[in-house]
Amino acid sequence: DTGVSQNPRHKITKRGQNVTFRCDPISEHNRLYWYRQTLGQGPEFLTYFQNEAQLEKSRLLSDRFSAERPKGSFSTLEIQRTEQGDSAMYLCASSLRTEAFFGQGTRLTVV
Amino acid sequence: AQKVTQAQTEISVVEKEDVTLDCVYETRDTTYYLFWYKQPPSGELVFLIRRNSFDEQNEISGRYSWNFQKSTSSFNFTITASQVVDSAVYFCALSEAGSGGSNYKLTFGKGTLLTVNP
């Protein structure tokens, strides 16, 4: 399968715990994006990587959030000290040109 | 600032009916891209189409067609002879070339839930 892969698909965590999600983009894609989607809303941009460089972060990305893309391949998104408001679907997308291709997302539930 | 409005929250049709999903956008850039994505219950966003701001030619792909009108800032999507498998949330999105011309981050509308009943 050559699509965007995200793991885990679902994560339930207790408030205050740290969580980490992984995204494996389409192999030749140099651009990688993270989005967050809450119920009944469209996805909202969180951050953008070109190769290994994180070039833009949204104001939505608080200090508790950090993303990395070592060696310009897979990416991780970590949320520290999770809050109930962090419950959402976290989507990863990659692109070579203008159109982005999305993974199936990681659904986070903070209890 | 970019904005995408999908005024139709939910649409319900009977199979074989035609249905049009509306999308209106706002941008100050002269170069931008418009997209439609489909999100079935499984959750994955499926890319359907991209148009750039310099190409107003309408496009047809099978039962799908898109009408891009810059004069009204609209990019509407029509499904002809709808089928049950078309049931999904459909998102319209806008992208501008960001700083350095490489960040094509998407601004999405809130989506339209299409239900096609047998």
mmCIF file of C-alpha atoms in Angstrom:
data_model
loop_
_atom_site.group_PDB
_atom_site.id
_atom_site.type_symbol
_atom_site.label_atom_id
_atom_site.label_comp_id
_atom_site.label_asym_id
_atom_site.label_seq_id
_atom_site.Cartn_x
_atom_site.Cartn_y
_atom_site.Cartn_z
ATOM 1 C CA ASP A 1 0.000 0.000 0.000
ATOM 2 C CA THR A 2 1.520 3.323 -1.020
ATOM 3 C CA GLY A 3 -0.940 5.669 0.713
ATOM 4 C CA VAL A 4 -0.453 7.760 3.839
ATOM 5 C CA SER A 5 -0.384 5.574 6.928
ATOM 6 C CA GLN A 6 -1.219 6.717 10.450
ATOM 7 C CA ASN A 7 -0.830 4.855 13.719
ATOM 8 C CA PRO A 8 -2.561 4.198 15.962
ATOM 9 C CA ARG A 9 -6.024 4.505 14.478
ATOM 10 C CA HIS A 10 -7.591 5.035 17.871
ATOM 11 C CA LYS A 11 -6.168 6.194 21.183
ATOM 12 C CA ILE A 12 -7.930 6.551 24.507
ATOM 13 C CA THR A 13 -5.932 8.258 27.206
ATOM 14 C CA LYS A 14 -6.465 9.736 30.624
ATOM 15 C CA ARG A 15 -6.268 13.465 31.079
ATOM 16 C CA GLY A 16 -2.739 14.532 31.864
ATOM 17 C CA GLN A 17 -1.032 11.707 29.998
ATOM 18 C CA ASN A 18 1.252 12.185 27.012
ATOM 19 C CA VAL A 19 0.416 10.672 23.631
ATOM 20 C CA THR A 20 2.364 10.321 20.392
ATOM 21 C CA PHE A 21 1.018 9.673 16.917
ATOM 22 C CA ARG A 22 2.949 8.554 13.882
ATOM 23 C CA CYS A 23 2.480 9.370 10.211
ATOM 24 C CA ASP A 24 4.197 7.653 7.300
ATOM 25 C CA PRO A 25 3.696 9.752 4.163
ATOM 26 C CA ILE A 26 3.739 8.623 0.561
ATOM 27 C CA SER A 27 7.401 7.905 -0.024
ATOM 28 C CA GLU A 28 8.293 10.502 -2.642
ATOM 29 C CA HIS A 29 6.287 13.327 -1.039
ATOM 30 C CA ASN A 30 8.427 16.080 0.450
ATOM 31 C CA ARG A 31 5.583 18.027 2.060
ATOM 32 C CA LEU A 32 3.812 16.784 5.169
ATOM 33 C CA TYR A 33 0.910 18.366 7.044
ATOM 34 C CA TRP A 34 -0.919 17.724 10.291
ATOM 35 C CA TYR A 35 -4.571 18.733 10.689
ATOM 36 C CA ARG A 36 -7.080 18.385 13.511
ATOM 37 C CA GLN A 37 -10.770 17.691 12.951
ATOM 38 C CA THR A 38 -13.456 17.928 15.595
ATOM 39 C CA LEU A 39 -16.983 16.610 15.253
ATOM 40 C CA GLY A 40 -19.036 18.408 12.636
ATOM 41 C CA GLN A 41 -16.156 20.587 11.493
ATOM 42 C CA GLY A 42 -13.713 20.609 8.637
ATOM 43 C CA PRO A 43 -10.058 19.813 9.302
ATOM 44 C CA GLU A 44 -7.946 22.674 10.653
ATOM 45 C CA PHE A 45 -4.293 23.137 9.812
ATOM 46 C CA LEU A 46 -1.797 22.499 12.599
ATOM 47 C CA THR A 47 1.674 22.382 11.100
ATOM 48 C CA TYR A 48 3.665 21.924 7.890
ATOM 49 C CA PHE A 49 6.988 20.272 7.065
ATOM 50 C CA GLN A 50 9.006 20.498 3.915
ATOM 51 C CA ASN A 51 11.413 17.603 4.123
ATOM 52 C CA GLU A 52 12.686 17.699 7.720
ATOM 53 C CA ALA A 53 12.102 21.420 8.268
ATOM 54 C CA GLN A 54 9.012 22.539 10.157
ATOM 55 C CA LEU A 55 8.140 25.700 8.256
ATOM 56 C CA GLU A 56 4.808 26.744 9.730
ATOM 57 C CA LYS A 57 2.837 26.187 12.920
ATOM 58 C CA SER A 58 -0.735 27.258 13.527
ATOM 59 C CA ARG A 59 -1.772 29.242 16.578
ATOM 60 C CA LEU A 60 -3.859 26.152 17.360
ATOM 61 C CA LEU A 61 -0.635 24.337 18.177
ATOM 62 C CA SER A 62 -0.121 25.157 21.847
ATOM 63 C CA ASP A 63 3.134 24.614 23.717
ATOM 64 C CA ARG A 64 1.898 21.163 24.701
ATOM 65 C CA PHE A 65 2.050 20.052 21.079
ATOM 66 C CA SER A 66 5.254 19.190 19.279
ATOM 67 C CA ALA A 67 5.854 17.663 15.879
ATOM 68 C CA GLU A 68 8.963 16.276 14.273
ATOM 69 C CA ARG A 69 9.953 14.830 10.955
ATOM 70 C CA PRO A 70 13.441 13.411 11.335
ATOM 71 C CA LYS A 71 15.273 12.791 8.068
ATOM 72 C CA GLY A 72 12.276 14.055 6.150
ATOM 73 C CA SER A 73 10.493 10.721 6.240
ATOM 74 C CA PHE A 74 7.891 9.778 8.860
ATOM 75 C CA SER A 75 6.526 12.343 11.291
ATOM 76 C CA THR A 76 5.393 12.234 14.896
ATOM 77 C CA LEU A 77 2.946 14.471 16.704
ATOM 78 C CA GLU A 78 3.189 14.483 20.493
ATOM 79 C CA ILE A 79 0.688 15.983 22.880
ATOM 80 C CA GLN A 80 1.861 16.472 26.444
ATOM 81 C CA ARG A 81 -0.451 16.690 29.465
ATOM 82 C CA THR A 82 -3.536 15.942 27.394
ATOM 83 C CA GLU A 83 -6.764 17.806 28.086
ATOM 84 C CA GLN A 84 -10.327 16.853 27.235
ATOM 85 C CA GLY A 85 -10.359 19.571 24.615
ATOM 86 C CA ASP A 86 -7.646 17.686 22.734
ATOM 87 C CA SER A 87 -10.164 14.975 21.836
ATOM 88 C CA ALA A 88 -10.350 15.029 18.052
ATOM 89 C CA MET A 89 -9.302 13.257 14.873
ATOM 90 C CA TYR A 90 -5.694 14.022 13.979
ATOM 91 C CA LEU A 91 -5.090 13.796 10.251
ATOM 92 C CA CYS A 92 -1.797 13.622 8.424
ATOM 93 C CA ALA A 93 -1.428 14.507 4.753
ATOM 94 C CA SER A 94 1.446 14.501 2.312
ATOM 95 C CA SER A 95 1.965 16.070 -1.073
ATOM 96 C CA LEU A 96 4.438 16.459 -3.868
ATOM 97 C CA ARG A 97 2.687 19.372 -5.533
ATOM 98 C CA THR A 98 -0.527 21.152 -4.597
ATOM 99 C CA GLU A 99 -2.922 18.298 -3.936
ATOM 100 C CA ALA A 100 -2.609 16.641 -0.547
ATOM 101 C CA PHE A 101 -3.379 13.011 0.183
ATOM 102 C CA PHE A 102 -4.652 12.125 3.621
ATOM 103 C CA GLY A 103 -4.263 9.191 5.930
ATOM 104 C CA GLN A 104 -7.159 7.634 7.810
ATOM 105 C CA GLY A 105 -6.389 9.643 10.907
ATOM 106 C CA THR A 106 -5.872 8.918 14.577
ATOM 107 C CA ARG A 107 -8.929 9.417 16.734
ATOM 108 C CA LEU A 108 -7.925 10.638 20.184
ATOM 109 C CA THR A 109 -10.291 10.433 23.134
ATOM 110 C CA VAL A 110 -9.192 12.029 26.397
ATOM 111 C CA VAL A 111 -11.150 10.783 29.400
ATOM 112 C CA ALA B 1 -7.775 35.806 5.314
ATOM 113 C CA GLN B 2 -9.045 32.730 3.547
ATOM 114 C CA LYS B 3 -12.531 31.443 4.156
ATOM 115 C CA VAL B 4 -14.648 28.653 2.685
ATOM 116 C CA THR B 5 -18.378 28.502 3.211
ATOM 117 C CA GLN B 6 -20.508 25.449 2.602
ATOM 118 C CA ALA B 7 -23.966 26.669 3.467
ATOM 119 C CA GLN B 8 -25.630 23.270 3.133
ATOM 120 C CA THR B 9 -25.060 21.324 6.322
ATOM 121 C CA GLU B 10 -27.000 18.239 5.253
ATOM 122 C CA ILE B 11 -28.634 17.084 2.039
ATOM 123 C CA SER B 12 -30.776 14.005 1.620
ATOM 124 C CA VAL B 13 -31.745 12.654 -1.796
ATOM 125 C CA VAL B 14 -33.176 9.511 -3.276
ATOM 126 C CA GLU B 15 -30.961 7.361 -5.424
ATOM 127 C CA LYS B 16 -30.661 8.480 -9.076
ATOM 128 C CA GLU B 17 -31.441 12.096 -8.247
ATOM 129 C CA ASP B 18 -28.941 14.773 -9.223
ATOM 130 C CA VAL B 19 -27.498 16.815 -6.360
ATOM 131 C CA THR B 20 -25.379 19.960 -6.243
ATOM 132 C CA LEU B 21 -23.139 20.861 -3.333
ATOM 133 C CA ASP B 22 -22.388 24.558 -2.991
ATOM 134 C CA CYS B 23 -19.069 26.141 -2.089
ATOM 135 C CA VAL B 24 -18.234 29.845 -1.788
ATOM 136 C CA TYR B 25 -14.728 31.037 -0.984
ATOM 137 C CA GLU B 26 -12.924 34.215 0.011
ATOM 138 C CA THR B 27 -9.308 35.035 -0.685
ATOM 139 C CA ARG B 28 -7.209 38.080 -1.427
ATOM 140 C CA ASP B 29 -4.673 36.157 -3.489
ATOM 141 C CA THR B 30 -4.826 36.045 -7.258
ATOM 142 C CA THR B 31 -3.212 32.610 -7.342
ATOM 143 C CA TYR B 32 -5.020 29.918 -5.412
ATOM 144 C CA TYR B 33 -6.300 26.384 -5.689
ATOM 145 C CA LEU B 34 -9.678 24.900 -4.956
ATOM 146 C CA PHE B 35 -10.347 21.318 -3.961
ATOM 147 C CA TRP B 36 -13.115 18.901 -3.176
ATOM 148 C CA TYR B 37 -12.604 16.000 -0.797
ATOM 149 C CA LYS B 38 -14.936 13.167 0.161
ATOM 150 C CA GLN B 39 -14.957 11.760 3.696
ATOM 151 C CA PRO B 40 -16.835 8.458 3.978
ATOM 152 C CA PRO B 41 -17.687 7.001 7.400
ATOM 153 C CA SER B 42 -14.265 5.336 7.532
ATOM 154 C CA GLY B 43 -12.802 8.807 8.065
ATOM 155 C CA GLU B 44 -10.185 9.061 5.339
ATOM 156 C CA LEU B 45 -10.353 12.192 3.219
ATOM 157 C CA VAL B 46 -10.385 11.210 -0.437
ATOM 158 C CA PHE B 47 -9.107 13.734 -2.974
ATOM 159 C CA LEU B 48 -11.600 14.339 -5.795
ATOM 160 C CA ILE B 49 -10.439 17.363 -7.757
ATOM 161 C CA ARG B 50 -8.133 20.392 -7.841
ATOM 162 C CA ARG B 51 -8.673 23.572 -9.843
ATOM 163 C CA ASN B 52 -6.332 26.519 -10.063
ATOM 164 C CA SER B 53 -7.508 30.106 -10.110
ATOM 165 C CA PHE B 54 -6.525 30.641 -13.725
ATOM 166 C CA ASP B 55 -8.569 27.797 -15.105
ATOM 167 C CA GLU B 56 -12.318 28.369 -15.054
ATOM 168 C CA GLN B 57 -13.081 25.542 -17.408
ATOM 169 C CA ASN B 58 -15.707 23.245 -15.973
ATOM 170 C CA GLU B 59 -14.757 19.643 -15.535
ATOM 171 C CA ILE B 60 -16.640 16.388 -15.781
ATOM 172 C CA SER B 61 -15.452 13.057 -14.481
ATOM 173 C CA GLY B 62 -17.996 10.310 -14.863
ATOM 174 C CA ARG B 63 -21.006 11.228 -12.715
ATOM 175 C CA TYR B 64 -19.130 14.126 -11.107
ATOM 176 C CA SER B 65 -18.916 17.644 -12.471
ATOM 177 C CA TRP B 66 -17.562 20.902 -11.116
ATOM 178 C CA ASN B 67 -18.577 24.466 -11.926
ATOM 179 C CA PHE B 68 -15.941 27.095 -11.073
ATOM 180 C CA GLN B 69 -17.044 30.738 -11.353
ATOM 181 C CA LYS B 70 -14.582 33.412 -10.254
ATOM 182 C CA SER B 71 -17.175 36.160 -10.682
ATOM 183 C CA THR B 72 -19.208 34.699 -7.819
ATOM 184 C CA SER B 73 -16.282 33.049 -5.975
ATOM 185 C CA SER B 74 -18.004 29.716 -6.204
ATOM 186 C CA PHE B 75 -16.860 26.178 -6.907
ATOM 187 C CA ASN B 76 -19.908 23.942 -6.938
ATOM 188 C CA PHE B 77 -19.948 20.169 -7.225
ATOM 189 C CA THR B 78 -22.704 18.171 -8.925
ATOM 190 C CA ILE B 79 -23.275 14.445 -8.673
ATOM 191 C CA THR B 80 -25.478 13.105 -11.448
ATOM 192 C CA ALA B 81 -27.630 10.026 -10.864
ATOM 193 C CA SER B 82 -26.563 9.722 -7.245
ATOM 194 C CA GLN B 83 -25.885 6.317 -5.715
ATOM 195 C CA VAL B 84 -25.969 5.050 -2.139
ATOM 196 C CA VAL B 85 -22.153 4.791 -2.202
ATOM 197 C CA ASP B 86 -21.982 8.563 -2.676
ATOM 198 C CA SER B 87 -23.180 9.014 0.902
ATOM 199 C CA ALA B 88 -20.411 10.852 2.733
ATOM 200 C CA VAL B 89 -19.340 14.246 4.001
ATOM 201 C CA TYR B 90 -17.990 16.412 1.205
ATOM 202 C CA PHE B 91 -15.511 19.180 1.922
ATOM 203 C CA CYS B 92 -14.563 22.113 -0.236
ATOM 204 C CA ALA B 93 -11.117 23.560 0.465
ATOM 205 C CA LEU B 94 -8.945 26.480 -0.592
ATOM 206 C CA SER B 95 -5.176 26.705 -0.759
ATOM 207 C CA GLU B 96 -2.800 29.557 -1.398
ATOM 208 C CA ALA B 97 0.917 29.206 -1.905
ATOM 209 C CA GLY B 98 2.239 30.169 1.519
ATOM 210 C CA SER B 99 5.496 31.783 2.499
ATOM 211 C CA GLY B 100 8.235 30.690 0.144
ATOM 212 C CA GLY B 101 5.584 29.392 -2.219
ATOM 213 C CA SER B 102 5.734 25.855 -0.906
ATOM 214 C CA ASN B 103 3.104 25.556 1.830
ATOM 215 C CA TYR B 104 -0.172 24.644 0.235
ATOM 216 C CA LYS B 105 -2.055 24.344 3.498
ATOM 217 C CA LEU B 106 -5.771 23.882 3.108
ATOM 218 C CA THR B 107 -8.600 25.916 4.536
ATOM 219 C CA PHE B 108 -11.680 23.727 4.666
ATOM 220 C CA GLY B 109 -15.364 24.485 4.800
ATOM 221 C CA LYS B 110 -17.476 22.783 7.441
ATOM 222 C CA GLY B 111 -18.606 20.123 5.029
ATOM 223 C CA THR B 112 -21.917 18.926 3.633
ATOM 224 C CA LEU B 113 -23.296 15.583 4.761
ATOM 225 C CA LEU B 114 -24.865 13.901 1.751
ATOM 226 C CA THR B 115 -27.190 10.980 2.360
ATOM 227 C CA VAL B 116 -28.393 9.039 -0.648
ATOM 228 C CA ASN B 117 -31.324 6.822 0.183
ATOM 229 C CA PRO B 118 -32.212 3.728 -1.850
#
